Amino acid sequence: MITRRRFLTSAGALAGSAAVLQKLGSAQEVKTREPNKPRETTAAAKKNKPLIERVDPKPTLPPGEAGKDYTPVITPNNTALPWKIVDGVKVYHLVAEEVNHEFAPGMKVKLWGFNGHAHGPTIEAVEGDRVRIYVTNNLPEATSVHWHGILVPNGMDGVAGLTQKAIQPGETFRYEFTLRQHGTHMYHSHSDEMTQMALGTMGLFIIHPRRPKTERPDRDFAFMLGEWRLDTGTSRPNPNEMTDFNVFTFNAKIFPATEPMVAKLGDRVRIRIASVAAMSHHPIHLHGYQFRVTETDGGQIPESAQQVETTVLTAIGQSRTFDFVADQPGDWPMHCHMTHHVMTQMGDKFPNTIGVQPGKLDEKIRASLLPGYMTMGTNGMGEMAEMHMKVPRNSLPMVGAPGPFDVIDMSGLLTLLKVREGITNYEDPGWYQHPEGTVATVASGNQLSRDGINTKSKG
Ligand SMILES: [Cu+2]
């Protein structure tokens, strides 16, 4: 306990590193800013309280029960990892393996994940649970699993080479620890991360509070954000890509393959967003609602400090959770607000043809170079959604899916929240039927003249 505190104390840690640097003879090169200067000796620092109050040591409690201790989380397009109880311990088994996956119909890929899913199934438990997680490696190379954001003994941290031996192909390792916190967390491979994580070896790890400070949600949805480089016509994401990703996913699905979140009018809804993607931070925006950001990776935020938002930025390595009451019926989009993250492939290397008058260009190219050629995107990219254009094998049109009024010209990081009055189950209820007079429509001549609206350019 004392040793643990010593490492948690910033002053103690700084004093320790200064001593190491002195031994190395480079202490003069270190510029210590005044506010961070160690004020006490290491011995005195032992008395310092950790900056974050640790709940350690905390006893293992009887296994938390679904329904009694928590409302199970829903992972759209994925599932929960099953567990059994052995002598009061929740026992799970992850199998890292290659997985045949579909980002959306028409785009089949080979990923690396767990238990037949990519990303892996959601691990769900309750604060105070003792968990034992077996990890079998059926990948062609060594792996390990890191419990991202979870407070564990150092040797359970899952960093191949640093805190454990790598799990060789065919081997099964055992991880075991008591959950001393709650919150939305993750697990991911921590061995050849560039390859393994680019191919999907990650999942959600949700820990419910033993004694929640807020009301329990009726609907609790969890999403893992993903980004991939999938060159058109190929079926394996490219792990060598560093910056230029072209497929963006909620729980490894692209709209319209993303299962909608369905809620009854008046339900208390919780949405958890987590990411250990490679490169991009995602501002996730929900239409129709204001919500309270209720949790960070550190667990519940005191009510007085919760911010009311309509967009929540989830950085890489972070989770953000927000709550609201579903009091507005309708089909409400939830999407990343980085506009290139709601489209798929092809857009990134596309010439800018907006405003171009192709004239006889298409005819000439068709005759001499490419028989099927057509200049696209001259009036914007939305038209692509309607063209049913031919796309290379195993790829999708850049944007688009049929909607109730027209084509929805978004793709990628988009899903829907469907709030309905009077539904008796949470099956997809189809498109929202709007009450009469509540849909934006073309303005009539009478309306324009009544309100003195001149539609000629104001320029
Ligand atoms: Cu994004």
Tab-separated table of C-alpha atoms and ligand atoms in Angstrom:
chain	number	residue	atom	x	y	z
A	1	MET	CA	0.000	0.000	0.000
A	2	ILE	CA	2.726	2.438	1.014
A	3	THR	CA	4.789	1.546	-2.025
A	4	ARG	CA	1.790	2.065	-4.259
A	5	ARG	CA	1.086	5.511	-2.844
A	6	ARG	CA	4.669	6.529	-3.324
A	7	PHE	CA	4.383	5.936	-7.035
A	8	LEU	CA	1.083	7.711	-7.251
A	9	THR	CA	2.373	10.877	-5.680
A	10	SER	CA	3.575	13.346	-8.269
A	11	ALA	CA	6.158	14.904	-5.959
A	12	GLY	CA	7.544	11.479	-5.112
A	13	ALA	CA	7.692	10.478	-8.761
A	14	LEU	CA	9.519	13.677	-9.708
A	15	ALA	CA	11.991	13.297	-6.861
A	16	GLY	CA	12.615	9.746	-8.027
A	17	SER	CA	13.238	10.707	-11.645
A	18	ALA	CA	15.507	13.599	-10.590
A	19	ALA	CA	17.634	11.152	-8.608
A	20	VAL	CA	17.905	8.876	-11.620
A	21	LEU	CA	18.927	11.760	-13.851
A	22	GLN	CA	21.532	12.885	-11.337
A	23	LYS	CA	23.039	9.425	-11.409
A	24	LEU	CA	23.198	9.685	-15.170
A	25	GLY	CA	24.990	13.000	-14.817
A	26	SER	CA	22.446	14.962	-16.856
A	27	ALA	CA	20.547	16.698	-14.078
A	28	GLN	CA	21.738	20.137	-15.212
A	29	GLU	CA	19.974	19.706	-18.527
A	30	VAL	CA	16.627	19.248	-16.823
A	31	LYS	CA	14.723	22.489	-16.453
A	32	THR	CA	12.256	22.028	-13.644
A	33	ARG	CA	9.495	24.593	-13.648
A	34	GLU	CA	8.790	26.117	-10.282
A	35	PRO	CA	5.215	24.826	-9.831
A	36	ASN	CA	6.317	21.244	-10.386
A	37	LYS	CA	9.414	21.424	-8.239
A	38	PRO	CA	9.462	18.733	-5.591
A	39	ARG	CA	8.868	20.496	-2.306
A	40	GLU	CA	9.565	17.633	-0.005
A	41	THR	CA	11.915	14.767	0.368
A	42	THR	CA	10.790	11.365	-0.845
A	43	ALA	CA	10.300	10.330	2.778
A	44	ALA	CA	7.976	13.266	3.449
A	45	ALA	CA	6.240	12.752	0.132
A	46	LYS	CA	4.998	9.390	1.321
A	47	LYS	CA	2.505	11.289	3.436
A	48	ASN	CA	1.036	13.088	0.411
A	49	LYS	CA	-2.406	12.029	-0.595
A	50	PRO	CA	-2.798	10.863	-4.202
A	51	LEU	CA	-4.242	13.545	-6.449
A	52	ILE	CA	-7.104	11.208	-7.293
A	53	GLU	CA	-8.506	9.377	-4.311
A	54	ARG	CA	-7.831	5.695	-4.918
A	55	VAL	CA	-10.441	3.242	-3.823
A	56	ASP	CA	-7.707	0.681	-3.394
A	57	PRO	CA	-7.724	-1.509	-1.397
A	58	LYS	CA	-11.382	-2.274	-1.806
A	59	PRO	CA	-12.821	-5.673	-1.095
A	60	THR	CA	-14.056	-7.947	-3.807
A	61	LEU	CA	-17.850	-7.980	-3.612
A	62	PRO	CA	-20.303	-10.717	-4.607
A	63	PRO	CA	-20.708	-10.803	-8.414
A	64	GLY	CA	-23.007	-7.999	-9.585
A	65	GLU	CA	-26.262	-9.202	-11.146
A	66	ALA	CA	-27.985	-7.883	-14.273
A	67	GLY	CA	-31.351	-6.337	-13.436
A	68	LYS	CA	-30.556	-6.102	-9.716
A	69	ASP	CA	-27.330	-4.134	-9.896
A	70	TYR	CA	-27.451	-2.725	-13.416
A	71	THR	CA	-29.332	-2.436	-16.667
A	72	PRO	CA	-27.324	-4.386	-19.251
A	73	VAL	CA	-25.638	-2.294	-21.868
A	74	ILE	CA	-26.624	-2.638	-25.541
A	75	THR	CA	-23.810	-2.778	-28.081
A	76	PRO	CA	-25.553	-2.208	-31.435
A	77	ASN	CA	-24.271	-4.582	-34.144
A	78	ASN	CA	-22.272	-6.489	-31.543
A	79	THR	CA	-22.874	-8.522	-28.417
A	80	ALA	CA	-21.796	-9.033	-24.810
A	81	LEU	CA	-19.065	-11.514	-23.933
A	82	PRO	CA	-20.666	-14.366	-21.966
A	83	TRP	CA	-19.325	-15.182	-18.507
A	84	LYS	CA	-19.826	-17.754	-15.791
A	85	ILE	CA	-19.237	-17.559	-12.076
A	86	VAL	CA	-16.655	-19.886	-10.542
A	87	ASP	CA	-16.191	-19.561	-6.764
A	88	GLY	CA	-17.471	-15.990	-6.767
A	89	VAL	CA	-15.280	-14.910	-9.706
A	90	LYS	CA	-16.664	-13.877	-13.106
A	91	VAL	CA	-14.799	-15.928	-15.699
A	92	TYR	CA	-14.549	-14.764	-19.317
A	93	HIS	CA	-12.744	-16.199	-22.319
A	94	LEU	CA	-11.475	-14.068	-25.204
A	95	VAL	CA	-10.149	-15.762	-28.319
A	96	ALA	CA	-8.105	-13.484	-30.568
A	97	GLU	CA	-8.626	-14.622	-34.159
A	98	GLU	CA	-9.237	-13.672	-37.752
A	99	VAL	CA	-12.846	-12.712	-38.380
A	100	ASN	CA	-14.879	-12.462	-41.578
A	101	HIS	CA	-16.760	-9.197	-41.260
A	102	GLU	CA	-19.064	-6.986	-43.267
A	103	PHE	CA	-18.754	-3.222	-42.787
A	104	ALA	CA	-21.994	-3.015	-44.759
A	105	PRO	CA	-23.622	-5.255	-47.365
A	106	GLY	CA	-21.298	-5.201	-50.353
A	107	MET	CA	-18.140	-4.626	-48.350
A	108	LYS	CA	-16.717	-7.815	-46.907
A	109	VAL	CA	-13.437	-7.712	-45.065
A	110	LYS	CA	-11.058	-9.937	-43.148
A	111	LEU	CA	-10.319	-8.420	-39.755
A	112	TRP	CA	-8.653	-9.519	-36.541
A	113	GLY	CA	-10.928	-9.529	-33.521
A	114	PHE	CA	-12.180	-11.749	-30.734
A	115	ASN	CA	-14.682	-14.626	-30.528
A	116	GLY	CA	-15.904	-14.248	-34.091
A	117	HIS	CA	-16.507	-10.505	-33.746
A	118	ALA	CA	-14.589	-7.449	-34.813
A	119	HIS	CA	-14.408	-5.465	-32.711
A	120	GLY	CA	-14.500	-7.978	-29.859
A	121	PRO	CA	-17.665	-8.498	-27.787
A	122	THR	CA	-18.340	-6.080	-24.921
A	123	ILE	CA	-17.096	-7.178	-21.517
A	124	GLU	CA	-19.617	-6.085	-18.887
A	125	ALA	CA	-19.147	-6.245	-15.118
A	126	VAL	CA	-19.859	-4.357	-11.892
A	127	GLU	CA	-17.567	-2.372	-9.622
A	128	GLY	CA	-16.259	-4.736	-6.939
A	129	ASP	CA	-16.476	-7.820	-9.177
A	130	ARG	CA	-13.492	-10.126	-9.284
A	131	VAL	CA	-12.877	-11.018	-12.941
A	132	ARG	CA	-10.724	-13.727	-14.481
A	133	ILE	CA	-10.209	-13.347	-18.211
A	134	TYR	CA	-8.566	-16.055	-20.277
A	135	VAL	CA	-7.052	-14.921	-23.555
A	136	THR	CA	-6.360	-17.524	-26.229
A	137	ASN	CA	-4.233	-16.396	-29.140
A	138	ASN	CA	-5.360	-17.847	-32.463
A	139	LEU	CA	-3.707	-15.077	-34.471
A	140	PRO	CA	-0.687	-15.860	-36.644
A	141	GLU	CA	1.568	-13.707	-34.424
A	142	ALA	CA	2.134	-13.015	-30.716
A	143	THR	CA	-0.364	-10.786	-28.910
A	144	SER	CA	-1.427	-9.543	-25.459
A	145	VAL	CA	-4.481	-7.723	-24.117
A	146	HIS	CA	-4.335	-4.405	-22.306
A	147	TRP	CA	-7.279	-3.303	-20.118
A	148	HIS	CA	-7.451	0.308	-21.187
A	149	GLY	CA	-8.301	2.710	-18.358
A	150	ILE	CA	-8.786	-0.061	-15.837
A	151	LEU	CA	-6.921	0.066	-12.531
A	152	VAL	CA	-5.043	-3.221	-12.343
A	153	PRO	CA	-1.885	-4.548	-10.708
A	154	ASN	CA	1.053	-3.735	-12.966
A	155	GLY	CA	1.596	-7.349	-14.033
A	156	MET	CA	-2.003	-7.523	-15.310
A	157	ASP	CA	-1.642	-4.440	-17.535
A	158	GLY	CA	-1.124	-6.527	-20.655
A	159	VAL	CA	1.825	-4.774	-22.286
A	160	ALA	CA	3.796	-7.450	-24.135
A	161	GLY	CA	7.465	-7.325	-23.224
A	162	LEU	CA	7.026	-4.761	-20.440
A	163	THR	CA	4.594	-6.311	-17.962
A	164	GLN	CA	4.291	-9.855	-19.305
A	165	LYS	CA	5.568	-12.252	-21.915
A	166	ALA	CA	3.753	-11.993	-25.227
A	167	ILE	CA	1.058	-14.599	-25.763
A	168	GLN	CA	2.369	-16.813	-28.529
A	169	PRO	CA	0.054	-18.301	-31.177
A	170	GLY	CA	-1.783	-21.233	-29.589
A	171	GLU	CA	-1.142	-20.106	-25.987
A	172	THR	CA	-3.768	-19.074	-23.435
A	173	PHE	CA	-2.965	-16.528	-20.729
A	174	ARG	CA	-4.939	-15.759	-17.564
A	175	TYR	CA	-5.598	-12.231	-16.336
A	176	GLU	CA	-7.266	-11.722	-12.969
A	177	PHE	CA	-8.100	-8.597	-10.978
A	178	THR	CA	-10.793	-6.919	-8.891
A	179	LEU	CA	-12.646	-4.022	-10.536
A	180	ARG	CA	-12.104	-1.028	-8.267
A	181	GLN	CA	-13.888	1.583	-10.365
A	182	HIS	CA	-16.802	2.037	-12.749
A	183	GLY	CA	-17.037	3.572	-16.202
A	184	THR	CA	-16.739	3.005	-19.918
A	185	HIS	CA	-13.424	1.395	-20.695
A	186	MET	CA	-11.836	-0.663	-23.406
A	187	TYR	CA	-9.532	-3.566	-24.093
A	188	HIS	CA	-7.131	-3.865	-26.979
A	189	SER	CA	-4.112	-5.757	-28.101
A	190	HIS	CA	-0.832	-4.284	-26.852
A	191	SER	CA	1.534	-6.184	-29.102
A	192	ASP	CA	2.254	-5.081	-32.668
A	193	GLU	CA	-0.495	-2.535	-32.074
A	194	MET	CA	-0.047	-0.918	-35.468
A	195	THR	CA	-1.103	-4.104	-37.244
A	196	GLN	CA	-3.427	-5.678	-34.730
A	197	MET	CA	-5.398	-2.562	-33.842
A	198	ALA	CA	-5.590	-1.466	-37.496
A	199	LEU	CA	-7.289	-4.812	-38.107
A	200	GLY	CA	-9.703	-4.450	-35.181
A	201	THR	CA	-8.380	-6.186	-32.042
A	202	MET	CA	-10.242	-4.060	-29.516
A	203	GLY	CA	-13.502	-4.014	-27.594
A	204	LEU	CA	-15.530	-2.240	-24.918
A	205	PHE	CA	-15.199	-3.007	-21.212
A	206	ILE	CA	-18.123	-1.520	-19.300
A	207	ILE	CA	-18.054	-1.458	-15.503
A	208	HIS	CA	-21.325	-0.432	-13.869
A	209	PRO	CA	-21.164	1.416	-10.563
A	210	ARG	CA	-22.108	-0.738	-7.568
A	211	ARG	CA	-24.048	2.170	-6.128
A	212	PRO	CA	-24.909	4.573	-8.961
A	213	LYS	CA	-25.222	8.246	-8.072
A	214	THR	CA	-27.631	8.855	-10.934
A	215	GLU	CA	-30.841	7.166	-12.027
A	216	ARG	CA	-30.361	3.962	-13.908
A	217	PRO	CA	-30.942	4.358	-17.671
A	218	ASP	CA	-33.747	2.516	-19.451
A	219	ARG	CA	-31.641	2.261	-22.596
A	220	ASP	CA	-27.865	2.118	-22.334
A	221	PHE	CA	-26.045	2.096	-25.703
A	222	ALA	CA	-22.303	1.675	-26.179
A	223	PHE	CA	-20.285	2.438	-29.302
A	224	MET	CA	-16.692	1.960	-30.242
A	225	LEU	CA	-15.457	4.281	-32.975
A	226	GLY	CA	-13.260	2.838	-35.687
A	227	GLU	CA	-11.273	4.016	-38.673
A	228	TRP	CA	-9.708	1.901	-41.357
A	229	ARG	CA	-7.763	2.218	-44.585
A	230	LEU	CA	-9.443	-0.071	-47.044
A	231	ASP	CA	-8.319	0.466	-50.594
A	232	THR	CA	-11.106	-0.124	-53.070
A	233	GLY	CA	-11.219	-3.673	-54.324
A	234	THR	CA	-9.252	-5.068	-51.370
A	235	SER	CA	-10.516	-6.958	-48.332
A	236	ARG	CA	-7.898	-6.300	-45.659
A	237	PRO	CA	-7.461	-2.899	-44.009
A	238	ASN	CA	-3.939	-1.609	-44.542
A	239	PRO	CA	-2.068	-1.369	-41.212
A	240	ASN	CA	0.704	0.718	-42.786
A	241	GLU	CA	-1.586	3.696	-43.253
A	242	MET	CA	-0.645	6.492	-40.869
A	243	THR	CA	-2.973	9.385	-41.622
A	244	ASP	CA	-5.321	8.792	-44.504
A	245	PHE	CA	-8.249	6.661	-43.347
A	246	ASN	CA	-11.247	6.155	-45.606
A	247	VAL	CA	-13.698	3.947	-43.715
A	248	PHE	CA	-15.236	5.220	-40.464
A	249	THR	CA	-17.402	3.034	-38.268
A	250	PHE	CA	-19.685	2.807	-35.234
A	251	ASN	CA	-19.124	-0.661	-33.770
A	252	ALA	CA	-17.383	-1.599	-37.026
A	253	LYS	CA	-20.433	-0.785	-39.184
A	254	ILE	CA	-21.077	1.865	-41.806
A	255	PHE	CA	-24.480	3.530	-42.180
A	256	PRO	CA	-26.989	2.185	-43.232
A	257	ALA	CA	-25.712	-1.076	-41.676
A	258	THR	CA	-25.577	0.616	-38.249
A	259	GLU	CA	-28.452	-0.710	-36.115
A	260	PRO	CA	-30.595	2.194	-34.882
A	261	MET	CA	-30.960	3.021	-31.199
A	262	VAL	CA	-34.650	2.607	-30.383
A	263	ALA	CA	-36.207	4.291	-27.336
A	264	LYS	CA	-39.723	4.755	-26.030
A	265	LEU	CA	-40.893	8.303	-25.493
A	266	GLY	CA	-39.828	9.220	-21.961
A	267	ASP	CA	-37.036	6.646	-21.647
A	268	ARG	CA	-33.873	7.727	-19.896
A	269	VAL	CA	-31.159	7.088	-22.481
A	270	ARG	CA	-27.427	6.732	-21.959
A	271	ILE	CA	-24.948	6.727	-24.849
A	272	ARG	CA	-21.323	5.761	-24.377
A	273	ILE	CA	-18.738	6.593	-27.025
A	274	ALA	CA	-15.231	5.173	-26.818
A	275	SER	CA	-12.270	5.198	-29.149
A	276	VAL	CA	-8.853	3.687	-29.506
A	277	ALA	CA	-8.814	4.422	-33.224
A	278	ALA	CA	-5.552	5.266	-34.937
A	279	MET	CA	-5.659	8.922	-35.818
A	280	SER	CA	-8.851	10.955	-35.591
A	281	HIS	CA	-10.752	12.595	-32.788
A	282	HIS	CA	-14.466	12.457	-33.423
A	283	PRO	CA	-16.959	15.179	-32.467
A	284	ILE	CA	-20.114	13.100	-32.098
A	285	HIS	CA	-23.252	15.151	-32.578
A	286	LEU	CA	-26.806	14.115	-31.700
A	287	HIS	CA	-29.694	15.900	-33.396
A	288	GLY	CA	-32.847	16.934	-31.563
A	289	TYR	CA	-31.461	16.868	-28.035
A	290	GLN	CA	-29.304	18.510	-25.476
A	291	PHE	CA	-27.602	16.030	-23.224
A	292	ARG	CA	-25.534	16.017	-20.081
A	293	VAL	CA	-22.026	14.627	-20.308
A	294	THR	CA	-22.231	12.425	-17.235
A	295	GLU	CA	-19.055	10.345	-17.352
A	296	THR	CA	-15.491	10.498	-18.546
A	297	ASP	CA	-12.978	7.665	-18.373
A	298	GLY	CA	-12.688	8.494	-14.675
A	299	GLY	CA	-16.324	7.577	-14.021
A	300	GLN	CA	-19.306	9.690	-13.013
A	301	ILE	CA	-18.964	13.475	-13.116
A	302	PRO	CA	-20.569	15.264	-10.137
A	303	GLU	CA	-23.866	16.766	-11.297
A	304	SER	CA	-22.701	20.310	-10.599
A	305	ALA	CA	-19.806	19.825	-13.051
A	306	GLN	CA	-21.702	18.105	-15.873
A	307	GLN	CA	-21.811	20.114	-19.081
A	308	VAL	CA	-24.857	20.389	-21.268
A	309	GLU	CA	-23.867	19.778	-24.877
A	310	THR	CA	-25.123	18.753	-28.300
A	311	THR	CA	-21.745	17.470	-29.509
A	312	VAL	CA	-19.153	15.560	-27.539
A	313	LEU	CA	-15.567	15.235	-28.706
A	314	THR	CA	-14.136	11.806	-28.109
A	315	ALA	CA	-10.382	11.775	-28.444
A	316	ILE	CA	-8.319	8.681	-29.115
A	317	GLY	CA	-7.965	6.670	-25.936
A	318	GLN	CA	-10.982	8.342	-24.350
A	319	SER	CA	-14.576	7.574	-23.552
A	320	ARG	CA	-17.411	10.019	-23.084
A	321	THR	CA	-20.863	9.140	-21.781
A	322	PHE	CA	-23.953	11.274	-21.980
A	323	ASP	CA	-27.520	11.005	-20.709
A	324	PHE	CA	-30.841	12.523	-21.704
A	325	VAL	CA	-34.548	11.798	-21.541
A	326	ALA	CA	-35.987	10.759	-24.923
A	327	ASP	CA	-38.811	13.310	-24.952
A	328	GLN	CA	-38.705	14.222	-28.660
A	329	PRO	CA	-40.182	11.612	-31.006
A	330	GLY	CA	-38.606	11.190	-34.417
A	331	ASP	CA	-35.652	9.755	-36.319
A	332	TRP	CA	-32.644	11.683	-35.071
A	333	PRO	CA	-29.183	11.245	-36.589
A	334	MET	CA	-26.136	10.763	-34.404
A	335	HIS	CA	-22.994	11.285	-36.433
A	336	CYS	CA	-19.436	12.469	-36.418
A	337	HIS	CA	-19.326	16.131	-37.364
A	338	MET	CA	-16.083	15.845	-39.309
A	339	THR	CA	-17.730	15.848	-42.689
A	340	HIS	CA	-15.345	13.381	-44.312
A	341	HIS	CA	-16.175	10.881	-41.596
A	342	VAL	CA	-19.730	10.520	-42.914
A	343	MET	CA	-18.580	9.237	-46.259
A	344	THR	CA	-16.777	6.127	-47.373
A	345	GLN	CA	-13.725	5.643	-49.607
A	346	MET	CA	-13.092	7.334	-52.938
A	347	GLY	CA	-13.658	10.885	-51.723
A	348	ASP	CA	-10.084	11.381	-50.700
A	349	LYS	CA	-8.420	11.188	-54.113
A	350	PHE	CA	-11.294	12.647	-56.072
A	351	PRO	CA	-10.640	15.653	-58.339
A	352	ASN	CA	-12.635	18.773	-57.521
A	353	THR	CA	-15.115	18.978	-60.392
A	354	ILE	CA	-17.724	21.202	-58.738
A	355	GLY	CA	-18.875	23.817	-61.261
A	356	VAL	CA	-17.096	22.101	-64.150
A	357	GLN	CA	-18.985	22.088	-67.478
A	358	PRO	CA	-17.803	18.811	-69.003
A	359	GLY	CA	-19.118	19.666	-72.485
A	360	LYS	CA	-17.886	17.012	-74.899
A	361	LEU	CA	-15.168	15.814	-72.513
A	362	ASP	CA	-17.076	12.701	-71.454
A	363	GLU	CA	-17.759	11.713	-75.073
A	364	LYS	CA	-14.102	12.129	-76.019
A	365	ILE	CA	-12.822	10.125	-73.049
A	366	ARG	CA	-15.377	7.383	-73.628
A	367	ALA	CA	-14.330	7.111	-77.270
A	368	SER	CA	-10.596	7.064	-76.766
A	369	LEU	CA	-9.774	6.050	-73.184
A	370	LEU	CA	-12.490	4.704	-70.867
A	371	PRO	CA	-15.714	3.385	-72.442
A	372	GLY	CA	-17.814	3.883	-69.270
A	373	TYR	CA	-16.394	7.266	-68.274
A	374	MET	CA	-18.631	9.958	-66.751
A	375	THR	CA	-17.459	13.152	-65.047
A	376	MET	CA	-18.958	13.114	-61.577
A	377	GLY	CA	-19.552	15.554	-58.785
A	378	THR	CA	-20.004	18.654	-60.948
A	379	ASN	CA	-22.923	19.848	-58.793
A	380	GLY	CA	-21.585	18.606	-55.463
A	381	MET	CA	-21.060	15.115	-54.098
A	382	GLY	CA	-24.649	14.491	-52.992
A	383	GLU	CA	-25.510	13.429	-56.531
A	384	MET	CA	-23.208	10.419	-56.122
A	385	ALA	CA	-25.660	8.889	-53.704
A	386	GLU	CA	-28.322	8.758	-56.401
A	387	MET	CA	-26.245	7.576	-59.323
A	388	HIS	CA	-26.065	3.914	-58.373
A	389	MET	CA	-22.691	4.258	-59.933
A	390	LYS	CA	-20.576	1.225	-60.558
A	391	VAL	CA	-17.998	0.890	-57.822
A	392	PRO	CA	-14.945	-1.351	-57.697
A	393	ARG	CA	-15.368	-4.845	-56.305
A	394	ASN	CA	-15.870	-5.027	-52.536
A	395	SER	CA	-16.421	-1.322	-52.010
A	396	LEU	CA	-19.377	0.954	-51.455
A	397	PRO	CA	-20.556	4.146	-53.122
A	398	MET	CA	-18.997	7.074	-51.287
A	399	VAL	CA	-22.262	8.147	-49.681
A	400	GLY	CA	-25.880	7.234	-49.660
A	401	ALA	CA	-28.740	5.092	-48.527
A	402	PRO	CA	-32.467	5.277	-49.266
A	403	GLY	CA	-34.396	7.391	-46.772
A	404	PRO	CA	-38.134	7.989	-46.349
A	405	PHE	CA	-38.097	11.206	-48.434
A	406	ASP	CA	-34.991	10.956	-50.624
A	407	VAL	CA	-31.556	9.433	-50.605
A	408	ILE	CA	-29.652	10.138	-47.382
A	409	ASP	CA	-26.290	11.286	-48.688
A	410	MET	CA	-24.232	10.340	-45.669
A	411	SER	CA	-22.381	7.142	-44.844
A	412	GLY	CA	-19.645	6.124	-42.385
A	413	LEU	CA	-20.010	7.396	-38.815
A	414	LEU	CA	-23.768	7.801	-38.792
A	415	THR	CA	-26.481	6.002	-36.884
A	416	LEU	CA	-30.048	6.874	-35.907
A	417	LEU	CA	-31.876	7.395	-32.626
A	418	LYS	CA	-35.515	6.397	-33.153
A	419	VAL	CA	-37.805	7.697	-30.428
A	420	ARG	CA	-41.415	6.516	-30.542
A	421	GLU	CA	-44.543	6.869	-28.484
A	422	GLY	CA	-46.546	3.756	-27.700
A	423	ILE	CA	-44.130	1.084	-28.926
A	424	THR	CA	-44.235	-2.207	-27.063
A	425	ASN	CA	-40.791	-3.485	-27.992
A	426	TYR	CA	-37.462	-2.160	-29.157
A	427	GLU	CA	-37.473	-3.635	-32.651
A	428	ASP	CA	-36.652	-1.174	-35.429
A	429	PRO	CA	-39.985	0.654	-35.826
A	430	GLY	CA	-39.279	1.784	-39.408
A	431	TRP	CA	-39.328	5.417	-40.503
A	432	TYR	CA	-40.981	8.053	-38.350
A	433	GLN	CA	-44.494	9.105	-39.376
A	434	HIS	CA	-44.512	12.861	-38.925
A	435	PRO	CA	-47.638	14.592	-37.610
A	436	GLU	CA	-49.263	16.643	-40.345
A	437	GLY	CA	-47.778	20.065	-40.910
A	438	THR	CA	-44.486	19.302	-39.131
A	439	VAL	CA	-42.309	18.538	-42.169
A	440	ALA	CA	-40.381	21.171	-44.133
A	441	THR	CA	-41.812	21.291	-47.668
A	442	VAL	CA	-41.496	23.400	-50.791
A	443	ALA	CA	-42.892	26.891	-50.215
A	444	SER	CA	-45.960	27.786	-52.255
A	445	GLY	CA	-46.268	30.944	-54.331
A	446	ASN	CA	-48.979	32.175	-51.969
A	447	GLN	CA	-46.754	31.726	-48.936
A	448	LEU	CA	-43.854	33.522	-50.633
A	449	SER	CA	-45.955	36.508	-51.671
A	450	ARG	CA	-47.729	36.648	-48.286
A	451	ASP	CA	-44.363	37.005	-46.538
A	452	GLY	CA	-42.728	39.199	-49.176
A	453	ILE	CA	-40.007	36.692	-50.051
A	454	ASN	CA	-38.115	37.461	-53.268
A	455	THR	CA	-36.273	34.320	-54.385
A	456	LYS	CA	-33.981	36.204	-56.787
A	457	SER	CA	-30.317	36.390	-55.776
A	458	LYS	CA	-29.625	39.073	-53.197
A	459	GLY	CA	-26.117	39.587	-54.541
B	1	CU	CU	-15.010	11.688	-36.982
